[in-house]
């Protein structure tokens, strides 16, 4: 497939490190060197689905396609206020899409998992034009009394419209199942028969272990896919890495032996917006004219599961 349009939307509320230090035992001096984050956009009065709608409409407008042209819609999302219907159906109802809608929950690498489903459907002859929307509010998953998690995240949505083309050069997905590295639980409605003890737990993360997993997985995934498709690192224009931590991005850069200019970032003023991170970065870079036709983009993302994925795309 080929990316015909990109879009994104983020909440207006900006929360700086200074604002966090007013109610948390944290500081600009801890957060910036450890993460690279200066501020993040946080949902306040808005509904998450409206960011998905705006990102989708922006991507559709750029693509030149109308909603009637889209024949499959994939939404990547970890949490939202609805258990049912799916986020894709909620967004579809607001933009007038009537094609099949599916939600996936693949945590931070959700965009790459969605690209894989899209490309597979296209190659199977089942779809021609596919909309992907990654829409996330990780700030609603953390305890805002836990400085080790809530400082890291920001909310928002990123979208792409894919159409006919052979610009996706390869995708590789990996899993290393371990539910005890990043997790959050919620209790369901009680029934007269439930006898087990249940608890709601805000997001918990074994930060150092996840850090190591992220760096190792990304480096391995990128090298493995480039080798499979016979592409050299010198041919890569940009690495679009999941914006989880600037130190993770720097370590990946160092292991790959690549230069700063190849790694655009927006973590500075977005934090980690889970699966929306890669498509928001993509849209921002695209709209400021960073890419030229023929540039090779490598997307790499990693997160809860533990899951990771990489995709190589020619612009
Ligand atoms: O998208 C999902 C994938 N997630 C990630 O990729 C996150 C991966 N992990 C990380 O990015 C890093 O591990 C963190 C940024 C989460 C933490 O950085 P770290 O260098 O690994 O710090 P640490 O967890 O080892 O904590 C070091 C110290 C601790 O204090 P003590 O025990 O040494 O006294 C923490 O309590 O820093 C303390 N700390 C903080 N201090 C001020 C933790 N968070 C904060 C904070 N402000 N916000």
XYZ file of C-alpha atoms and ligand atoms in Angstrom:
363
model
C 0.000 0.000 0.000
C 0.952 3.662 -0.052
C 0.242 6.416 2.479
C -2.043 8.920 0.743
C -2.721 11.183 3.719
C -1.771 11.780 7.346
C -3.556 13.571 10.180
C -3.308 14.187 13.898
C -5.095 15.926 16.755
C -4.012 16.649 20.310
C -5.666 18.130 23.405
C -5.218 21.866 24.019
C -4.266 21.504 27.700
C -0.476 21.623 28.039
C 0.987 20.325 31.297
C 4.580 21.353 31.984
C 7.048 19.657 34.330
C 6.790 22.707 36.556
C 3.000 22.184 36.851
C 3.585 18.548 37.864
C 6.096 19.554 40.512
C 3.362 21.617 42.204
C 1.554 18.454 43.372
C 4.115 15.658 42.894
C 7.535 15.010 44.371
C 9.203 15.533 40.988
C 11.060 18.248 39.099
C 12.184 19.557 35.711
C 15.712 18.495 36.814
C 14.599 14.831 37.145
C 12.184 14.580 34.213
C 14.180 16.243 31.416
C 17.491 14.367 31.678
C 15.755 11.021 32.396
C 13.098 11.232 29.673
C 13.554 14.256 27.374
C 9.983 15.384 28.152
C 9.334 19.095 28.832
C 5.535 19.127 28.521
C 2.630 16.952 27.371
C -0.921 17.447 26.031
C -3.547 16.083 28.433
C -7.273 15.496 27.929
C -9.441 17.766 30.105
C -12.964 18.557 28.894
C -12.700 16.741 25.541
C -13.830 13.239 24.545
C -11.128 10.957 23.162
C -13.168 9.952 20.089
C -13.231 13.569 18.882
C -9.437 13.532 18.480
C -9.787 10.343 16.443
C -12.442 12.038 14.292
C -10.279 15.120 13.689
C -7.156 13.091 12.857
C -9.166 10.888 10.470
C -10.751 13.874 8.691
C -7.354 15.586 8.306
C -5.851 12.423 6.804
C -8.836 11.938 4.480
C -8.642 15.537 3.305
C -4.952 15.176 2.450
C -5.540 11.856 0.681
C -8.155 13.305 -1.654
C -10.412 10.326 -0.872
C -13.906 10.563 0.574
C -15.351 8.418 3.369
C -17.222 6.410 0.697
C -13.861 5.297 -0.771
C -12.633 3.710 2.475
C -13.379 -0.014 2.570
C -11.809 -0.983 5.930
C -11.167 0.933 9.144
C -8.688 -0.123 11.853
C -8.574 1.745 15.154
C -5.684 1.207 17.560
C -6.651 1.999 21.151
C -5.798 0.777 24.647
C -8.432 2.502 26.824
C -11.432 4.751 26.368
C -14.661 5.310 28.237
C -16.689 2.784 26.219
C -16.389 -0.940 26.792
C -18.725 -1.361 23.837
C -19.243 -0.405 21.033
C -15.695 -0.294 19.740
C -13.841 3.010 19.320
C -13.735 2.410 15.553
C -17.553 2.229 15.441
C -17.869 5.416 17.512
C -15.477 7.321 15.218
C -17.090 5.800 12.101
C -20.541 6.989 13.200
C -19.220 10.551 13.549
C -17.546 10.711 10.135
C -20.130 8.704 8.191
C -18.028 5.614 7.465
C -20.021 2.454 6.787
C -17.217 -0.021 5.985
C -16.179 -2.810 8.407
C -14.587 -1.396 11.581
C -12.160 -3.172 13.884
C -10.331 -2.187 17.073
C -6.941 -3.560 18.031
C -5.193 -3.267 21.388
C -1.493 -3.833 20.749
C -0.347 -1.061 23.114
C 2.407 1.240 21.850
C 3.286 -0.678 18.636
C -0.409 -0.623 17.591
C 0.288 1.526 14.521
C 2.683 -1.083 13.116
C 0.269 -3.941 13.887
C -2.464 -1.942 12.108
C -0.199 -1.379 9.074
C 0.415 -5.133 8.969
C -3.322 -5.918 8.951
C -3.923 -3.265 6.283
C -1.126 -4.512 4.001
C -2.226 -8.143 4.466
C -5.830 -7.300 3.480
C -4.576 -5.351 0.486
C -2.298 -8.174 -0.682
C -5.173 -10.653 -0.226
C -7.293 -8.495 -2.540
C -9.825 -7.796 0.214
C -9.335 -4.018 0.595
C -8.108 -1.131 -1.531
C -8.322 1.983 0.669
C -7.865 1.629 4.425
C -8.095 4.154 7.251
C -5.959 3.672 10.371
C -6.588 5.823 13.444
C -4.469 5.449 16.601
C -6.220 7.231 19.445
C -4.985 7.089 23.011
C -5.440 8.607 26.449
C -2.726 6.966 28.569
C -3.001 9.855 31.053
C -6.263 8.176 32.196
C -4.458 4.913 32.931
C -1.966 6.211 35.511
C -2.355 7.210 39.107
C -1.537 10.927 39.232
C 0.021 10.262 42.618
C 2.598 7.943 41.021
C 5.496 10.058 39.765
C 7.121 7.049 38.109
C 4.350 6.787 35.481
C 2.147 9.893 35.160
C 4.990 12.216 34.105
C 5.674 10.067 31.042
C 2.428 10.240 29.071
C 0.396 12.523 26.813
C -2.846 12.047 24.868
C -3.827 12.408 21.222
C -4.580 10.768 17.902
C -2.745 10.111 14.648
C -4.214 8.771 11.409
C -3.199 7.601 7.961
C -5.143 6.809 4.815
C -3.605 4.000 2.767
C -4.330 3.280 -0.881
C -2.947 1.302 -3.791
C 0.838 1.170 -4.113
C 3.902 -0.901 -3.301
C 5.490 1.520 -0.841
C 5.380 -0.794 2.189
C 8.653 -2.661 1.759
C 8.373 -4.927 4.780
C 6.871 -5.376 8.243
C 8.053 -7.574 11.091
C 6.194 -8.156 14.362
C 7.497 -9.736 17.560
C 6.110 -10.749 20.922
C 7.782 -11.691 24.155
C 4.645 -12.289 26.266
C 5.045 -11.005 29.814
C 2.020 -9.363 31.442
C 4.040 -8.295 34.482
C 6.131 -5.526 32.927
C 3.405 -2.950 32.121
C -0.143 -3.594 33.322
C -3.348 -2.066 34.568
C -6.438 -3.890 35.834
C -10.050 -2.886 36.302
C -12.918 -4.660 38.055
C -15.957 -5.663 36.037
C -19.598 -5.490 37.178
C -20.254 -7.833 40.089
C -22.472 -10.901 39.668
C -24.039 -13.053 42.426
C -21.487 -15.777 41.537
C -18.151 -13.966 41.678
C -16.149 -15.341 44.599
C -12.625 -14.168 43.715
C -11.136 -10.975 45.102
C -10.783 -8.264 42.471
C -8.958 -4.942 42.414
C -8.614 -2.016 40.072
C -4.950 -1.078 39.710
C -3.701 1.973 37.845
C -0.866 1.448 35.376
C 2.186 -0.240 36.853
C 5.475 -0.411 34.998
C 8.846 -2.027 35.672
C 10.589 0.929 34.080
C 14.165 -0.296 33.916
C 13.213 -3.693 32.498
C 10.942 -2.096 29.905
C 13.731 0.319 28.988
C 16.089 -2.586 28.243
C 13.413 -4.502 26.345
C 12.648 -1.402 24.232
C 16.244 -0.768 23.206
C 17.010 -4.445 22.488
C 13.742 -5.109 20.643
C 13.944 -2.027 18.456
C 17.584 -2.560 17.483
C 16.981 -6.244 16.731
C 13.734 -5.588 14.802
C 15.271 -2.864 12.619
C 18.409 -4.856 11.780
C 16.438 -8.016 11.120
C 13.891 -6.410 8.776
C 16.501 -4.405 6.854
C 18.492 -7.596 6.339
C 15.371 -9.573 5.249
C 14.465 -7.022 2.591
C 18.110 -6.494 1.541
C 18.281 -2.843 2.504
C 21.331 -1.100 3.965
C 21.182 1.409 6.823
C 22.709 4.022 4.517
C 19.526 3.867 2.430
C 17.311 4.791 5.411
C 16.186 8.423 5.448
C 14.392 8.564 8.787
C 13.776 6.344 11.809
C 10.314 7.078 13.200
C 10.755 5.566 16.658
C 8.019 5.310 19.303
C 8.402 8.401 21.505
C 8.622 6.684 24.914
C 11.821 8.173 26.271
C 14.526 10.292 24.595
C 17.155 8.109 26.266
C 15.638 5.002 24.630
C 15.737 6.734 21.226
C 19.351 7.819 21.817
C 20.387 4.293 22.803
C 18.752 2.810 19.682
C 20.510 5.447 17.575
C 23.824 4.558 19.171
C 23.400 0.764 18.727
C 22.413 1.244 15.082
C 25.374 3.605 14.587
C 23.124 6.221 13.002
C 23.136 10.027 13.131
C 20.854 12.455 15.009
C 19.321 13.934 11.828
C 17.753 10.565 10.970
C 15.700 10.502 14.193
C 12.956 13.142 14.255
C 11.391 13.487 17.710
C 8.427 15.214 19.312
C 8.693 13.638 22.764
C 9.840 17.045 24.084
C 6.300 18.436 24.021
C 4.152 15.286 23.665
C 5.511 12.639 26.018
C 4.491 9.063 25.249
C 1.103 8.865 23.530
C 1.156 5.067 23.127
C 0.184 3.864 19.638
C -0.677 7.429 18.567
C 2.984 8.396 19.009
C 4.316 7.190 15.605
C 1.438 8.526 13.453
C 1.416 11.903 15.268
C 5.168 12.220 14.645
C 4.620 11.150 11.031
C 1.916 13.764 10.477
C 3.939 16.555 12.085
C 7.032 15.733 9.987
C 4.944 15.349 6.833
C 3.144 18.681 7.313
C 6.403 20.524 7.816
C 7.668 19.045 4.537
C 10.440 16.874 5.984
C 9.995 13.960 3.571
C 10.684 13.891 -0.144
C 9.452 11.276 -2.597
C 11.521 8.106 -2.366
C 12.720 8.656 1.223
C 12.894 5.428 3.231
C 11.096 5.623 6.589
C 11.618 2.960 9.254
C 8.928 2.812 11.953
C 9.864 1.030 15.175
C 7.682 0.710 18.278
C 7.579 -1.379 21.465
C 5.468 -1.598 24.584
C 3.107 -3.554 26.822
C 2.611 -7.194 26.013
C 5.513 -7.164 25.549
C 5.089 -6.443 21.839
C 7.267 -4.783 19.247
C 7.171 -4.163 15.532
C 8.995 -2.517 12.670
C 7.886 -1.364 9.226
C 9.855 -0.028 6.263
C 8.050 2.346 3.963
C 9.081 4.295 0.889
C 7.632 7.807 0.873
O 5.478 3.052 25.992
C 5.634 1.990 26.891
C 7.053 1.734 27.060
N 7.541 2.403 28.232
C 8.782 2.787 28.268
O 9.477 2.654 27.288
C 9.363 3.316 29.565
C 10.703 2.680 29.801
N 11.346 3.086 31.056
C 11.828 4.351 31.224
O 11.710 5.185 30.342
C 12.555 4.681 32.508
O 12.818 3.477 33.211
C 11.784 5.662 33.442
C 11.781 7.050 32.831
C 10.359 5.154 33.623
C 12.462 5.738 34.802
O 13.823 6.142 34.654
P 14.977 5.339 35.416
O 16.229 6.016 35.107
O 14.863 3.897 34.997
O 14.621 5.576 36.932
P 14.235 4.504 38.058
O 12.879 3.920 37.790
O 15.347 3.540 38.232
O 14.136 5.443 39.325
C 15.283 6.109 39.853
C 14.860 7.002 41.009
C 13.980 6.283 42.022
O 14.329 6.774 43.301
P 15.253 5.905 44.287
O 14.512 4.613 44.491
O 16.550 5.723 43.563
O 15.333 6.765 45.486
C 12.590 6.750 41.693
O 11.720 6.722 42.816
O 14.054 8.079 40.515
C 12.840 8.167 41.249
N 11.786 8.676 40.375
C 11.519 9.994 40.269
N 12.038 11.088 40.869
C 11.541 12.283 40.530
C 10.977 7.987 39.541
N 10.167 8.834 38.877
C 10.488 10.086 39.321
C 10.009 11.373 39.013
N 10.554 12.436 39.630
N 9.022 11.574 38.098
